[in-house]
Amino acid sequence: MLYRLLRPLLFGMNPELVHRQTIRLGRTLSRSVLARNLVKQVYGPQWKALRVRVLGLEFDNPVGLAAGFDKQGELPGIIAALGFGHMEVGSISARPWPGNLSPTLLRLPGDQGLINYLGLNSEGSETVLKRLQKVDFRIPIGINLVKTADPEIAGEEAIEDYLDSVRKFYPLADYITLNLSCPNTVEGKCFEDPELLQPFLSRLQKTRNEMETGNRSKAFLAKLSPDLDDSRLGRLMELSQEYGIDGFVIGNTTSRREGLKTNQGRMNAFGPGGLSGRPLKKHVEQMIDRVFRLTEGRVPIVACGGVGCDPDQDPAGEVWGYLKRGASLVQMYTGLIYQGPSLVKRINRGLVNILQAEGISNLKEFLRSR
Ligand SMILES: Cc1cc2nc3c(=O)[nH]c(=O)nc-3n(C[C@H](O)[C@H](O)[C@H](O)COP(=O)(O)O)c2cc1C
């Protein structure tokens, strides 16, 4: 209700400024035990029926915060209090990288979408790691890693750059997501190219084996672009299976623009970028179906795209739709911009009602029965 009143004001402001101020507020609230407890009272109730076990980890509920919202690891305290079952911090790159110049965000209110052209800005793994080492995680934290977006870092050096971050974060992460798609960089190649992916995954496997000594074994997920064609996706699935990737986050933002209501001239003036929110959802649904078929449903899928953006849709129904399609967890980002922080509670309460209506005693039972 409060957010509905605030939204016209926020949407009248520069989206980058709103995000910066949100992070600042979140950072302040994260530091205060009193504030965290208050926020938890209002926004973060949990229901036993929603607990799930995925990737060897226990989650209070299946709804997570997608990567990109807290790139620098400043908000884990408050994100847990808001009722999320997990979050991804990042994308984090080995070296600091400034990202692209402003403007980097374009809201598409008529489509309930957002285009971002941030360019993988990161304070770098050392700074983010130091910050996170001081935090007492209350929910599973996925560390989302990406190659430093410096186009000069290529070939063998690119693989080393990525593995450097893996080694740093392995002990701390609950799981690691590899952001393989790179719609925001000027570099021609990305890790979704099989010729780069194969040597990378092979080296990653060795690094994982080394890191497992003295550490609990950690799950590795690959985050995929929903724009992959069949041949690339097929090869990616084969390589993922060969080199022990444990699951997929589907997906990242899309470069496609068809069917949007937003004025083409406005989008052209903004330029390239990754589209998230409601228009992404159909692409993510198709991608989940393709991956589910290719993996015969054996590999956990984290669905990500468009949840909570469309005011005419029940967001719990949208999450339920993803779970029925084969996902084990669901993440969101853009929905928070359109509907505010109470979205998580609405989804979780709605999921409990759906389970009751379907005569399913809890979500664990549902995931087992699929
Ligand atoms: C502003 C913004 C920044 C993002 N940055 C990242 C990122 O650094 N790494 C990443 O893996 N995904 C990033 N994403 C993609 C989201 O994690 C998510 O995959 C995508 O937005 C689809 O979900 P949504 O429709 O719920 O927003 C970003 C998305 C947005 C909107």
mmCIF file of C-alpha atoms and ligand atoms in Angstrom:
data_model
loop_
_atom_site.group_PDB
_atom_site.id
_atom_site.type_symbol
_atom_site.label_atom_id
_atom_site.label_comp_id
_atom_site.label_asym_id
_atom_site.label_seq_id
_atom_site.Cartn_x
_atom_site.Cartn_y
_atom_site.Cartn_z
ATOM 1 C CA MET A 1 0.000 0.000 0.000
ATOM 2 C CA LEU A 2 2.753 2.421 1.050
ATOM 3 C CA TYR A 3 4.787 1.502 -2.031
ATOM 4 C CA ARG A 4 1.758 2.026 -4.297
ATOM 5 C CA LEU A 5 1.580 5.610 -3.004
ATOM 6 C CA LEU A 6 5.338 6.118 -3.337
ATOM 7 C CA ARG A 7 5.717 4.613 -6.789
ATOM 8 C CA PRO A 8 4.593 7.582 -8.928
ATOM 9 C CA LEU A 9 7.114 9.720 -7.064
ATOM 10 C CA LEU A 10 9.916 7.167 -7.508
ATOM 11 C CA PHE A 11 9.054 6.648 -11.182
ATOM 12 C CA GLY A 12 9.333 10.407 -11.671
ATOM 13 C CA MET A 13 12.958 10.260 -10.506
ATOM 14 C CA ASN A 14 16.104 9.093 -12.284
ATOM 15 C CA PRO A 15 16.157 5.266 -11.918
ATOM 16 C CA GLU A 16 19.898 5.215 -11.125
ATOM 17 C CA LEU A 17 19.369 7.699 -8.306
ATOM 18 C CA VAL A 18 16.466 5.650 -6.929
ATOM 19 C CA HIS A 19 18.614 2.514 -6.956
ATOM 20 C CA ARG A 20 21.519 4.277 -5.239
ATOM 21 C CA GLN A 21 19.213 5.637 -2.534
ATOM 22 C CA THR A 22 17.577 2.233 -2.083
ATOM 23 C CA ILE A 23 20.984 0.645 -1.561
ATOM 24 C CA ARG A 24 21.920 3.385 0.893
ATOM 25 C CA LEU A 25 18.705 2.843 2.881
ATOM 26 C CA GLY A 26 19.141 -0.927 2.755
ATOM 27 C CA ARG A 27 22.735 -0.639 3.976
ATOM 28 C CA THR A 28 21.652 1.480 6.945
ATOM 29 C CA LEU A 29 18.805 -0.896 7.834
ATOM 30 C CA SER A 30 21.081 -3.938 7.424
ATOM 31 C CA ARG A 31 23.420 -2.584 10.110
ATOM 32 C CA SER A 32 20.702 -2.119 12.771
ATOM 33 C CA VAL A 33 19.402 -5.169 14.642
ATOM 34 C CA LEU A 34 16.306 -3.224 15.673
ATOM 35 C CA ALA A 35 15.536 -2.195 12.082
ATOM 36 C CA ARG A 36 16.080 -5.730 10.806
ATOM 37 C CA ASN A 37 13.734 -7.159 13.435
ATOM 38 C CA LEU A 38 11.085 -4.552 12.675
ATOM 39 C CA VAL A 39 11.290 -5.188 8.942
ATOM 40 C CA LYS A 40 11.096 -8.925 9.598
ATOM 41 C CA GLN A 41 7.952 -8.459 11.714
ATOM 42 C CA VAL A 42 6.232 -6.548 8.927
ATOM 43 C CA TYR A 43 7.559 -8.188 5.765
ATOM 44 C CA GLY A 44 9.282 -11.445 6.577
ATOM 45 C CA PRO A 45 6.964 -14.088 8.090
ATOM 46 C CA GLN A 46 7.878 -17.648 7.117
ATOM 47 C CA TRP A 47 5.705 -20.723 6.669
ATOM 48 C CA LYS A 48 6.988 -24.235 7.389
ATOM 49 C CA ALA A 49 5.080 -25.605 4.399
ATOM 50 C CA LEU A 50 7.338 -23.614 2.056
ATOM 51 C CA ARG A 51 10.673 -25.044 3.183
ATOM 52 C CA VAL A 52 12.614 -26.758 0.426
ATOM 53 C CA ARG A 53 15.888 -28.596 0.079
ATOM 54 C CA VAL A 54 17.735 -27.894 -3.167
ATOM 55 C CA LEU A 55 21.450 -28.158 -4.122
ATOM 56 C CA GLY A 56 22.098 -29.711 -0.695
ATOM 57 C CA LEU A 57 20.889 -26.533 1.038
ATOM 58 C CA GLU A 58 17.827 -25.746 3.175
ATOM 59 C CA PHE A 59 15.705 -22.776 2.072
ATOM 60 C CA ASP A 60 12.887 -21.247 4.172
ATOM 61 C CA ASN A 61 10.958 -20.620 0.969
ATOM 62 C CA PRO A 62 11.642 -20.863 -2.781
ATOM 63 C CA VAL A 63 11.718 -17.115 -3.507
ATOM 64 C CA GLY A 64 15.125 -15.475 -3.920
ATOM 65 C CA LEU A 65 16.535 -12.095 -4.857
ATOM 66 C CA ALA A 66 18.152 -12.228 -8.306
ATOM 67 C CA ALA A 67 21.690 -11.038 -9.001
ATOM 68 C CA GLY A 68 22.207 -7.400 -9.905
ATOM 69 C CA PHE A 69 20.221 -5.812 -7.093
ATOM 70 C CA ASP A 70 23.019 -6.138 -4.539
ATOM 71 C CA LYS A 71 26.096 -6.276 -6.737
ATOM 72 C CA GLN A 72 28.524 -5.195 -4.012
ATOM 73 C CA GLY A 73 27.268 -7.353 -1.115
ATOM 74 C CA GLU A 74 25.866 -4.584 1.052
ATOM 75 C CA LEU A 75 22.379 -5.884 1.804
ATOM 76 C CA PRO A 76 22.286 -9.526 2.983
ATOM 77 C CA GLY A 77 20.938 -8.555 6.435
ATOM 78 C CA ILE A 78 17.922 -6.663 5.188
ATOM 79 C CA ILE A 79 17.186 -9.025 2.296
ATOM 80 C CA ALA A 80 16.765 -11.907 4.760
ATOM 81 C CA ALA A 81 14.476 -9.708 6.918
ATOM 82 C CA LEU A 82 12.298 -8.965 3.853
ATOM 83 C CA GLY A 83 11.367 -12.651 3.748
ATOM 84 C CA PHE A 84 13.496 -13.867 0.838
ATOM 85 C CA GLY A 85 14.565 -17.507 1.059
ATOM 86 C CA HIS A 86 17.929 -16.826 -0.561
ATOM 87 C CA MET A 87 19.785 -14.166 -2.514
ATOM 88 C CA GLU A 88 22.489 -13.873 -5.125
ATOM 89 C CA VAL A 89 25.155 -11.258 -4.528
ATOM 90 C CA GLY A 90 26.842 -9.973 -7.688
ATOM 91 C CA SER A 91 27.769 -10.236 -10.392
ATOM 92 C CA ILE A 92 31.221 -9.831 -8.875
ATOM 93 C CA SER A 93 34.322 -9.705 -11.058
ATOM 94 C CA ALA A 94 37.906 -10.418 -10.016
ATOM 95 C CA ARG A 95 39.062 -6.885 -10.742
ATOM 96 C CA PRO A 96 37.195 -3.646 -10.088
ATOM 97 C CA TRP A 97 35.294 -2.469 -13.155
ATOM 98 C CA PRO A 98 33.395 0.828 -13.483
ATOM 99 C CA GLY A 99 30.736 -0.350 -15.933
ATOM 100 C CA ASN A 100 29.109 1.917 -18.499
ATOM 101 C CA LEU A 101 28.457 5.613 -18.319
ATOM 102 C CA SER A 102 24.999 6.915 -17.413
ATOM 103 C CA PRO A 103 22.230 6.506 -18.548
ATOM 104 C CA THR A 104 22.247 2.803 -17.753
ATOM 105 C CA LEU A 105 18.617 2.156 -16.783
ATOM 106 C CA LEU A 106 15.403 2.703 -18.740
ATOM 107 C CA ARG A 107 12.016 1.906 -17.199
ATOM 108 C CA LEU A 108 9.321 0.653 -19.562
ATOM 109 C CA PRO A 109 6.180 1.182 -17.460
ATOM 110 C CA GLY A 110 3.821 0.378 -20.359
ATOM 111 C CA ASP A 111 5.454 -3.051 -20.620
ATOM 112 C CA GLN A 112 6.283 -3.478 -16.921
ATOM 113 C CA GLY A 113 9.870 -3.974 -17.958
ATOM 114 C CA LEU A 114 13.319 -2.462 -17.526
ATOM 115 C CA ILE A 115 16.339 -2.170 -19.802
ATOM 116 C CA ASN A 116 19.741 -2.058 -18.139
ATOM 117 C CA TYR A 117 23.097 -1.251 -19.652
ATOM 118 C CA LEU A 118 25.173 -1.264 -16.476
ATOM 119 C CA GLY A 119 28.083 -3.111 -18.037
ATOM 120 C CA LEU A 120 28.894 -5.403 -15.097
ATOM 121 C CA ASN A 121 30.198 -2.737 -12.738
ATOM 122 C CA SER A 122 31.883 -4.324 -9.722
ATOM 123 C CA GLU A 123 34.029 -3.134 -6.838
ATOM 124 C CA GLY A 124 36.078 -6.273 -7.438
ATOM 125 C CA SER A 125 36.299 -9.564 -5.592
ATOM 126 C CA GLU A 126 38.670 -8.460 -2.849
ATOM 127 C CA THR A 127 36.498 -5.569 -1.642
ATOM 128 C CA VAL A 128 33.238 -7.497 -1.839
ATOM 129 C CA LEU A 129 34.746 -10.542 -0.130
ATOM 130 C CA LYS A 130 36.034 -8.462 2.798
ATOM 131 C CA ARG A 131 32.586 -6.907 3.188
ATOM 132 C CA LEU A 132 30.762 -10.252 3.114
ATOM 133 C CA GLN A 133 33.176 -11.895 5.537
ATOM 134 C CA LYS A 134 31.805 -9.600 8.245
ATOM 135 C CA VAL A 135 28.194 -10.645 7.645
ATOM 136 C CA ASP A 136 26.291 -13.334 9.500
ATOM 137 C CA PHE A 137 24.205 -14.918 6.712
ATOM 138 C CA ARG A 138 20.678 -15.837 7.731
ATOM 139 C CA ILE A 139 19.673 -17.275 4.376
ATOM 140 C CA PRO A 140 21.659 -19.155 1.742
ATOM 141 C CA ILE A 141 23.826 -16.750 -0.240
ATOM 142 C CA GLY A 142 24.694 -17.499 -3.821
ATOM 143 C CA ILE A 143 27.769 -15.718 -5.095
ATOM 144 C CA ASN A 144 27.271 -14.721 -8.718
ATOM 145 C CA LEU A 145 30.598 -14.431 -10.521
ATOM 146 C CA VAL A 146 31.478 -12.990 -13.876
ATOM 147 C CA LYS A 147 34.650 -12.423 -15.847
ATOM 148 C CA THR A 148 35.922 -8.875 -15.395
ATOM 149 C CA ALA A 149 34.168 -6.956 -18.179
ATOM 150 C CA ASP A 150 37.435 -5.438 -19.387
ATOM 151 C CA PRO A 151 37.531 -6.394 -23.092
ATOM 152 C CA GLU A 152 41.342 -6.545 -22.914
ATOM 153 C CA ILE A 153 41.081 -9.634 -20.689
ATOM 154 C CA ALA A 154 40.637 -12.453 -23.172
ATOM 155 C CA GLY A 155 41.594 -16.081 -23.849
ATOM 156 C CA GLU A 156 43.672 -17.807 -21.161
ATOM 157 C CA GLU A 157 43.743 -14.641 -19.087
ATOM 158 C CA ALA A 158 39.930 -14.547 -19.090
ATOM 159 C CA ILE A 159 39.773 -18.069 -17.664
ATOM 160 C CA GLU A 160 42.312 -17.210 -14.951
ATOM 161 C CA ASP A 161 40.406 -14.031 -14.128
ATOM 162 C CA TYR A 162 37.222 -16.075 -13.573
ATOM 163 C CA LEU A 163 38.957 -18.836 -11.577
ATOM 164 C CA ASP A 164 40.613 -16.269 -9.336
ATOM 165 C CA SER A 165 37.142 -15.193 -8.150
ATOM 166 C CA VAL A 166 36.044 -18.820 -7.753
ATOM 167 C CA ARG A 167 39.003 -19.543 -5.447
ATOM 168 C CA LYS A 168 38.360 -16.419 -3.380
ATOM 169 C CA PHE A 169 34.639 -16.986 -2.826
ATOM 170 C CA TYR A 170 34.516 -20.774 -2.620
ATOM 171 C CA PRO A 171 34.895 -20.993 1.177
ATOM 172 C CA LEU A 172 32.281 -18.290 1.832
ATOM 173 C CA ALA A 173 29.552 -19.022 -0.739
ATOM 174 C CA ASP A 174 26.625 -21.339 -0.100
ATOM 175 C CA TYR A 175 26.586 -21.890 -3.842
ATOM 176 C CA ILE A 176 28.225 -20.207 -6.821
ATOM 177 C CA THR A 177 26.480 -19.002 -9.972
ATOM 178 C CA LEU A 178 28.531 -18.486 -13.101
ATOM 179 C CA ASN A 179 27.154 -15.604 -15.107
ATOM 180 C CA LEU A 180 28.058 -16.937 -18.537
ATOM 181 C CA SER A 181 25.953 -14.590 -20.598
ATOM 182 C CA CYS A 182 27.347 -11.155 -21.154
ATOM 183 C CA PRO A 183 24.876 -8.927 -22.990
ATOM 184 C CA ASN A 184 26.472 -5.854 -21.396
ATOM 185 C CA THR A 185 30.039 -6.057 -22.616
ATOM 186 C CA VAL A 186 31.747 -4.750 -25.688
ATOM 187 C CA GLU A 187 33.843 -7.926 -25.867
ATOM 188 C CA GLY A 188 32.929 -10.118 -28.828
ATOM 189 C CA LYS A 189 33.224 -13.503 -27.112
ATOM 190 C CA CYS A 190 31.576 -14.747 -23.943
ATOM 191 C CA PHE A 191 31.614 -17.950 -21.943
ATOM 192 C CA GLU A 192 28.500 -19.201 -23.690
ATOM 193 C CA ASP A 193 30.697 -19.792 -26.747
ATOM 194 C CA PRO A 194 31.500 -23.538 -26.639
ATOM 195 C CA GLU A 195 35.118 -22.943 -27.715
ATOM 196 C CA LEU A 196 35.698 -20.836 -24.601
ATOM 197 C CA LEU A 197 33.285 -22.726 -22.342
ATOM 198 C CA GLN A 198 34.953 -26.127 -22.762
ATOM 199 C CA PRO A 199 38.456 -25.132 -21.578
ATOM 200 C CA PHE A 200 36.895 -22.963 -18.873
ATOM 201 C CA LEU A 201 34.717 -25.758 -17.448
ATOM 202 C CA SER A 202 37.602 -28.194 -17.627
ATOM 203 C CA ARG A 203 39.833 -25.851 -15.604
ATOM 204 C CA LEU A 204 36.939 -25.052 -13.271
ATOM 205 C CA GLN A 205 36.521 -28.739 -12.491
ATOM 206 C CA LYS A 206 40.178 -28.958 -11.439
ATOM 207 C CA THR A 207 39.846 -25.825 -9.326
ATOM 208 C CA ARG A 208 36.742 -27.227 -7.643
ATOM 209 C CA ASN A 209 38.552 -30.450 -6.811
ATOM 210 C CA GLU A 210 41.381 -28.460 -5.235
ATOM 211 C CA MET A 211 38.963 -26.263 -3.287
ATOM 212 C CA GLU A 212 36.944 -29.213 -1.957
ATOM 213 C CA THR A 213 39.898 -30.233 0.202
ATOM 214 C CA GLY A 214 39.154 -28.640 3.558
ATOM 215 C CA ASN A 215 35.837 -27.116 2.443
ATOM 216 C CA ARG A 216 32.287 -28.426 2.140
ATOM 217 C CA SER A 217 31.559 -29.203 -1.493
ATOM 218 C CA LYS A 218 29.641 -26.330 -3.094
ATOM 219 C CA ALA A 219 27.113 -26.412 -5.921
ATOM 220 C CA PHE A 220 27.887 -24.529 -9.126
ATOM 221 C CA LEU A 221 25.078 -23.151 -11.276
ATOM 222 C CA ALA A 222 25.309 -21.700 -14.757
ATOM 223 C CA LYS A 223 23.185 -18.648 -15.491
ATOM 224 C CA LEU A 224 21.999 -18.683 -19.080
ATOM 225 C CA SER A 225 20.791 -16.119 -21.546
ATOM 226 C CA PRO A 226 17.234 -16.831 -22.697
ATOM 227 C CA ASP A 227 18.404 -15.897 -26.214
ATOM 228 C CA LEU A 228 20.574 -18.995 -26.813
ATOM 229 C CA ASP A 229 19.783 -20.849 -30.017
ATOM 230 C CA ASP A 230 19.192 -24.612 -30.013
ATOM 231 C CA SER A 231 22.658 -25.637 -31.160
ATOM 232 C CA ARG A 232 24.493 -23.518 -28.560
ATOM 233 C CA LEU A 233 22.103 -24.576 -25.814
ATOM 234 C CA GLY A 234 22.499 -28.239 -26.710
ATOM 235 C CA ARG A 235 26.311 -27.999 -26.605
ATOM 236 C CA LEU A 236 26.168 -26.031 -23.367
ATOM 237 C CA MET A 237 24.021 -28.738 -21.768
ATOM 238 C CA GLU A 238 26.432 -31.451 -22.910
ATOM 239 C CA LEU A 239 29.448 -29.595 -21.527
ATOM 240 C CA SER A 240 27.631 -28.787 -18.297
ATOM 241 C CA GLN A 241 26.859 -32.443 -17.777
ATOM 242 C CA GLU A 242 30.405 -33.521 -18.659
ATOM 243 C CA TYR A 243 31.976 -31.077 -16.220
ATOM 244 C CA GLY A 244 29.530 -31.417 -13.323
ATOM 245 C CA ILE A 245 27.489 -28.200 -13.378
ATOM 246 C CA ASP A 246 24.841 -28.730 -10.675
ATOM 247 C CA GLY A 247 22.005 -26.548 -11.957
ATOM 248 C CA PHE A 248 20.897 -23.626 -14.112
ATOM 249 C CA VAL A 249 19.574 -20.152 -13.437
ATOM 250 C CA ILE A 250 17.181 -19.357 -16.284
ATOM 251 C CA GLY A 251 17.669 -16.718 -17.179
ATOM 252 C CA ASN A 252 19.480 -13.521 -17.632
ATOM 253 C CA THR A 253 18.031 -10.515 -19.455
ATOM 254 C CA THR A 254 17.094 -10.656 -23.142
ATOM 255 C CA SER A 255 18.319 -8.540 -26.062
ATOM 256 C CA ARG A 256 15.017 -9.068 -27.879
ATOM 257 C CA ARG A 257 12.552 -6.197 -28.194
ATOM 258 C CA GLU A 258 9.651 -7.581 -30.239
ATOM 259 C CA GLY A 259 6.058 -6.968 -29.168
ATOM 260 C CA LEU A 260 6.787 -4.075 -26.810
ATOM 261 C CA LYS A 261 4.320 -1.225 -26.347
ATOM 262 C CA THR A 262 7.062 1.252 -25.446
ATOM 263 C CA ASN A 263 7.853 3.847 -28.096
ATOM 264 C CA GLN A 264 10.601 2.507 -30.360
ATOM 265 C CA GLY A 265 12.239 5.939 -30.568
ATOM 266 C CA ARG A 266 12.644 6.037 -26.775
ATOM 267 C CA MET A 267 14.341 2.657 -26.792
ATOM 268 C CA ASN A 268 16.539 3.543 -29.757
ATOM 269 C CA ALA A 269 17.631 6.738 -28.028
ATOM 270 C CA PHE A 270 18.655 4.680 -24.977
ATOM 271 C CA GLY A 271 20.555 2.133 -27.064
ATOM 272 C CA PRO A 272 21.422 -1.496 -26.300
ATOM 273 C CA GLY A 273 20.889 -3.270 -23.001
ATOM 274 C CA GLY A 274 19.316 -6.273 -21.314
ATOM 275 C CA LEU A 275 15.545 -6.332 -20.981
ATOM 276 C CA SER A 276 13.995 -7.731 -17.790
ATOM 277 C CA GLY A 277 10.483 -7.870 -16.342
ATOM 278 C CA ARG A 278 7.167 -8.939 -17.832
ATOM 279 C CA PRO A 279 8.276 -9.152 -21.526
ATOM 280 C CA LEU A 280 11.087 -11.541 -20.532
ATOM 281 C CA LYS A 281 8.767 -14.062 -18.924
ATOM 282 C CA LYS A 282 7.621 -15.896 -22.059
ATOM 283 C CA HIS A 283 11.247 -16.346 -23.184
ATOM 284 C CA VAL A 284 12.236 -17.724 -19.781
ATOM 285 C CA GLU A 285 9.285 -20.117 -19.792
ATOM 286 C CA GLN A 286 10.320 -21.467 -23.201
ATOM 287 C CA MET A 287 13.935 -21.782 -22.099
ATOM 288 C CA ILE A 288 12.933 -23.704 -18.960
ATOM 289 C CA ASP A 289 10.905 -26.111 -21.093
ATOM 290 C CA ARG A 290 13.889 -26.647 -23.409
ATOM 291 C CA VAL A 291 16.358 -27.219 -20.570
ATOM 292 C CA PHE A 292 13.927 -29.453 -18.680
ATOM 293 C CA ARG A 293 13.532 -31.599 -21.812
ATOM 294 C CA LEU A 294 17.279 -31.736 -22.534
ATOM 295 C CA THR A 295 18.180 -32.682 -18.951
ATOM 296 C CA GLU A 296 15.116 -34.931 -18.512
ATOM 297 C CA GLY A 297 14.254 -32.974 -15.401
ATOM 298 C CA ARG A 298 17.290 -34.274 -13.509
ATOM 299 C CA VAL A 299 19.090 -30.950 -12.963
ATOM 300 C CA PRO A 300 17.731 -28.257 -10.611
ATOM 301 C CA ILE A 301 16.448 -25.126 -12.345
ATOM 302 C CA VAL A 302 16.195 -21.688 -10.757
ATOM 303 C CA ALA A 303 13.584 -19.710 -12.702
ATOM 304 C CA CYS A 304 14.163 -15.978 -13.057
ATOM 305 C CA GLY A 305 12.211 -13.512 -15.142
ATOM 306 C CA GLY A 306 9.154 -11.325 -14.904
ATOM 307 C CA VAL A 307 7.663 -12.431 -11.589
ATOM 308 C CA GLY A 308 5.551 -9.755 -9.900
ATOM 309 C CA CYS A 309 5.681 -7.213 -12.739
ATOM 310 C CA ASP A 310 2.206 -7.590 -14.248
ATOM 311 C CA PRO A 311 -0.453 -6.070 -11.945
ATOM 312 C CA ASP A 312 -3.099 -8.326 -13.511
ATOM 313 C CA GLN A 313 -1.278 -11.515 -12.487
ATOM 314 C CA ASP A 314 -1.203 -13.140 -9.060
ATOM 315 C CA PRO A 315 2.560 -13.220 -8.319
ATOM 316 C CA ALA A 316 2.204 -16.400 -6.233
ATOM 317 C CA GLY A 317 0.480 -17.993 -9.231
ATOM 318 C CA GLU A 318 3.417 -16.931 -11.405
ATOM 319 C CA VAL A 319 5.895 -18.568 -9.021
ATOM 320 C CA TRP A 320 3.696 -21.660 -8.837
ATOM 321 C CA GLY A 321 3.651 -21.727 -12.648
ATOM 322 C CA TYR A 322 7.462 -21.793 -12.704
ATOM 323 C CA LEU A 323 7.576 -24.559 -10.067
ATOM 324 C CA LYS A 324 5.082 -26.628 -12.050
ATOM 325 C CA ARG A 325 7.222 -26.144 -15.188
ATOM 326 C CA GLY A 326 10.133 -27.793 -13.410
ATOM 327 C CA ALA A 327 11.901 -25.055 -11.429
ATOM 328 C CA SER A 328 12.940 -25.777 -7.836
ATOM 329 C CA LEU A 329 13.580 -22.148 -6.848
ATOM 330 C CA VAL A 330 12.481 -18.800 -8.294
ATOM 331 C CA GLN A 331 14.250 -15.431 -8.268
ATOM 332 C CA MET A 332 13.119 -11.909 -9.051
ATOM 333 C CA TYR A 333 14.373 -8.386 -9.408
ATOM 334 C CA THR A 334 12.237 -6.140 -11.665
ATOM 335 C CA GLY A 335 9.012 -7.116 -9.854
ATOM 336 C CA LEU A 336 10.349 -5.359 -6.759
ATOM 337 C CA ILE A 337 10.607 -2.119 -8.728
ATOM 338 C CA TYR A 338 6.991 -2.425 -9.888
ATOM 339 C CA GLN A 339 5.399 -3.755 -6.696
ATOM 340 C CA GLY A 340 7.748 -2.985 -3.822
ATOM 341 C CA PRO A 341 9.171 -5.061 -0.987
ATOM 342 C CA SER A 342 5.860 -6.533 0.265
ATOM 343 C CA LEU A 343 5.837 -8.676 -2.891
ATOM 344 C CA VAL A 344 7.836 -11.438 -1.162
ATOM 345 C CA LYS A 345 5.300 -11.816 1.651
ATOM 346 C CA ARG A 346 2.410 -11.774 -0.810
ATOM 347 C CA ILE A 347 4.040 -14.518 -2.849
ATOM 348 C CA ASN A 348 4.840 -16.705 0.138
ATOM 349 C CA ARG A 349 1.366 -16.336 1.660
ATOM 350 C CA GLY A 350 -0.176 -16.993 -1.761
ATOM 351 C CA LEU A 351 1.941 -20.134 -2.219
ATOM 352 C CA VAL A 352 0.699 -21.506 1.105
ATOM 353 C CA ASN A 353 -2.897 -20.943 -0.095
ATOM 354 C CA ILE A 354 -2.167 -22.631 -3.429
ATOM 355 C CA LEU A 355 -0.678 -25.678 -1.671
ATOM 356 C CA GLN A 356 -3.771 -25.905 0.531
ATOM 357 C CA ALA A 357 -6.130 -25.580 -2.429
ATOM 358 C CA GLU A 358 -4.194 -28.290 -4.310
ATOM 359 C CA GLY A 359 -4.264 -30.603 -1.285
ATOM 360 C CA ILE A 360 -0.438 -30.681 -1.073
ATOM 361 C CA SER A 361 0.871 -30.674 2.486
ATOM 362 C CA ASN A 362 4.164 -28.904 1.729
ATOM 363 C CA LEU A 363 6.481 -27.772 -1.042
ATOM 364 C CA LYS A 364 9.111 -30.436 -0.308
ATOM 365 C CA GLU A 365 6.487 -33.073 -1.020
ATOM 366 C CA PHE A 366 5.519 -31.305 -4.256
ATOM 367 C CA LEU A 367 9.122 -31.099 -5.513
ATOM 368 C CA ARG A 368 9.690 -34.777 -4.643
ATOM 369 C CA SER A 369 6.542 -35.863 -6.438
ATOM 370 C CA ARG A 370 7.453 -34.287 -9.812
HETATM 371 C C1 LIG B 1 19.499 -3.469 -13.176
HETATM 372 C C2 LIG B 1 19.805 -4.922 -13.343
HETATM 373 C C3 LIG B 1 21.097 -5.382 -13.140
HETATM 374 C C4 LIG B 1 21.386 -6.738 -13.285
HETATM 375 N N1 LIG B 1 22.656 -7.185 -13.051
HETATM 376 C C5 LIG B 1 22.905 -8.518 -13.111
HETATM 377 C C6 LIG B 1 24.187 -9.016 -12.790
HETATM 378 O O1 LIG B 1 25.098 -8.290 -12.420
HETATM 379 N N2 LIG B 1 24.393 -10.347 -12.900
HETATM 380 C C7 LIG B 1 23.405 -11.220 -13.279
HETATM 381 O O2 LIG B 1 23.652 -12.429 -13.332
HETATM 382 N N3 LIG B 1 22.179 -10.769 -13.573
HETATM 383 C C8 LIG B 1 21.906 -9.452 -13.496
HETATM 384 N N4 LIG B 1 20.659 -8.991 -13.786
HETATM 385 C C9 LIG B 1 19.628 -9.941 -14.266
HETATM 386 C C10 LIG B 1 18.720 -10.410 -13.138
HETATM 387 O O3 LIG B 1 19.430 -11.136 -12.186
HETATM 388 C C11 LIG B 1 17.600 -11.288 -13.698
HETATM 389 O O4 LIG B 1 18.186 -12.398 -14.296
HETATM 390 C C12 LIG B 1 16.737 -10.561 -14.711
HETATM 391 O O5 LIG B 1 16.514 -9.238 -14.333
HETATM 392 C C13 LIG B 1 15.379 -11.255 -14.881
HETATM 393 O O6 LIG B 1 14.622 -11.222 -13.700
HETATM 394 P P1 LIG B 1 13.468 -10.138 -13.429
HETATM 395 O O7 LIG B 1 12.608 -10.097 -14.656
HETATM 396 O O8 LIG B 1 12.764 -10.631 -12.214
HETATM 397 O O9 LIG B 1 14.170 -8.853 -13.194
HETATM 398 C C14 LIG B 1 20.353 -7.640 -13.658
HETATM 399 C C15 LIG B 1 19.056 -7.166 -13.858
HETATM 400 C C16 LIG B 1 18.775 -5.831 -13.707
HETATM 401 C C17 LIG B 1 17.351 -5.366 -13.919
#
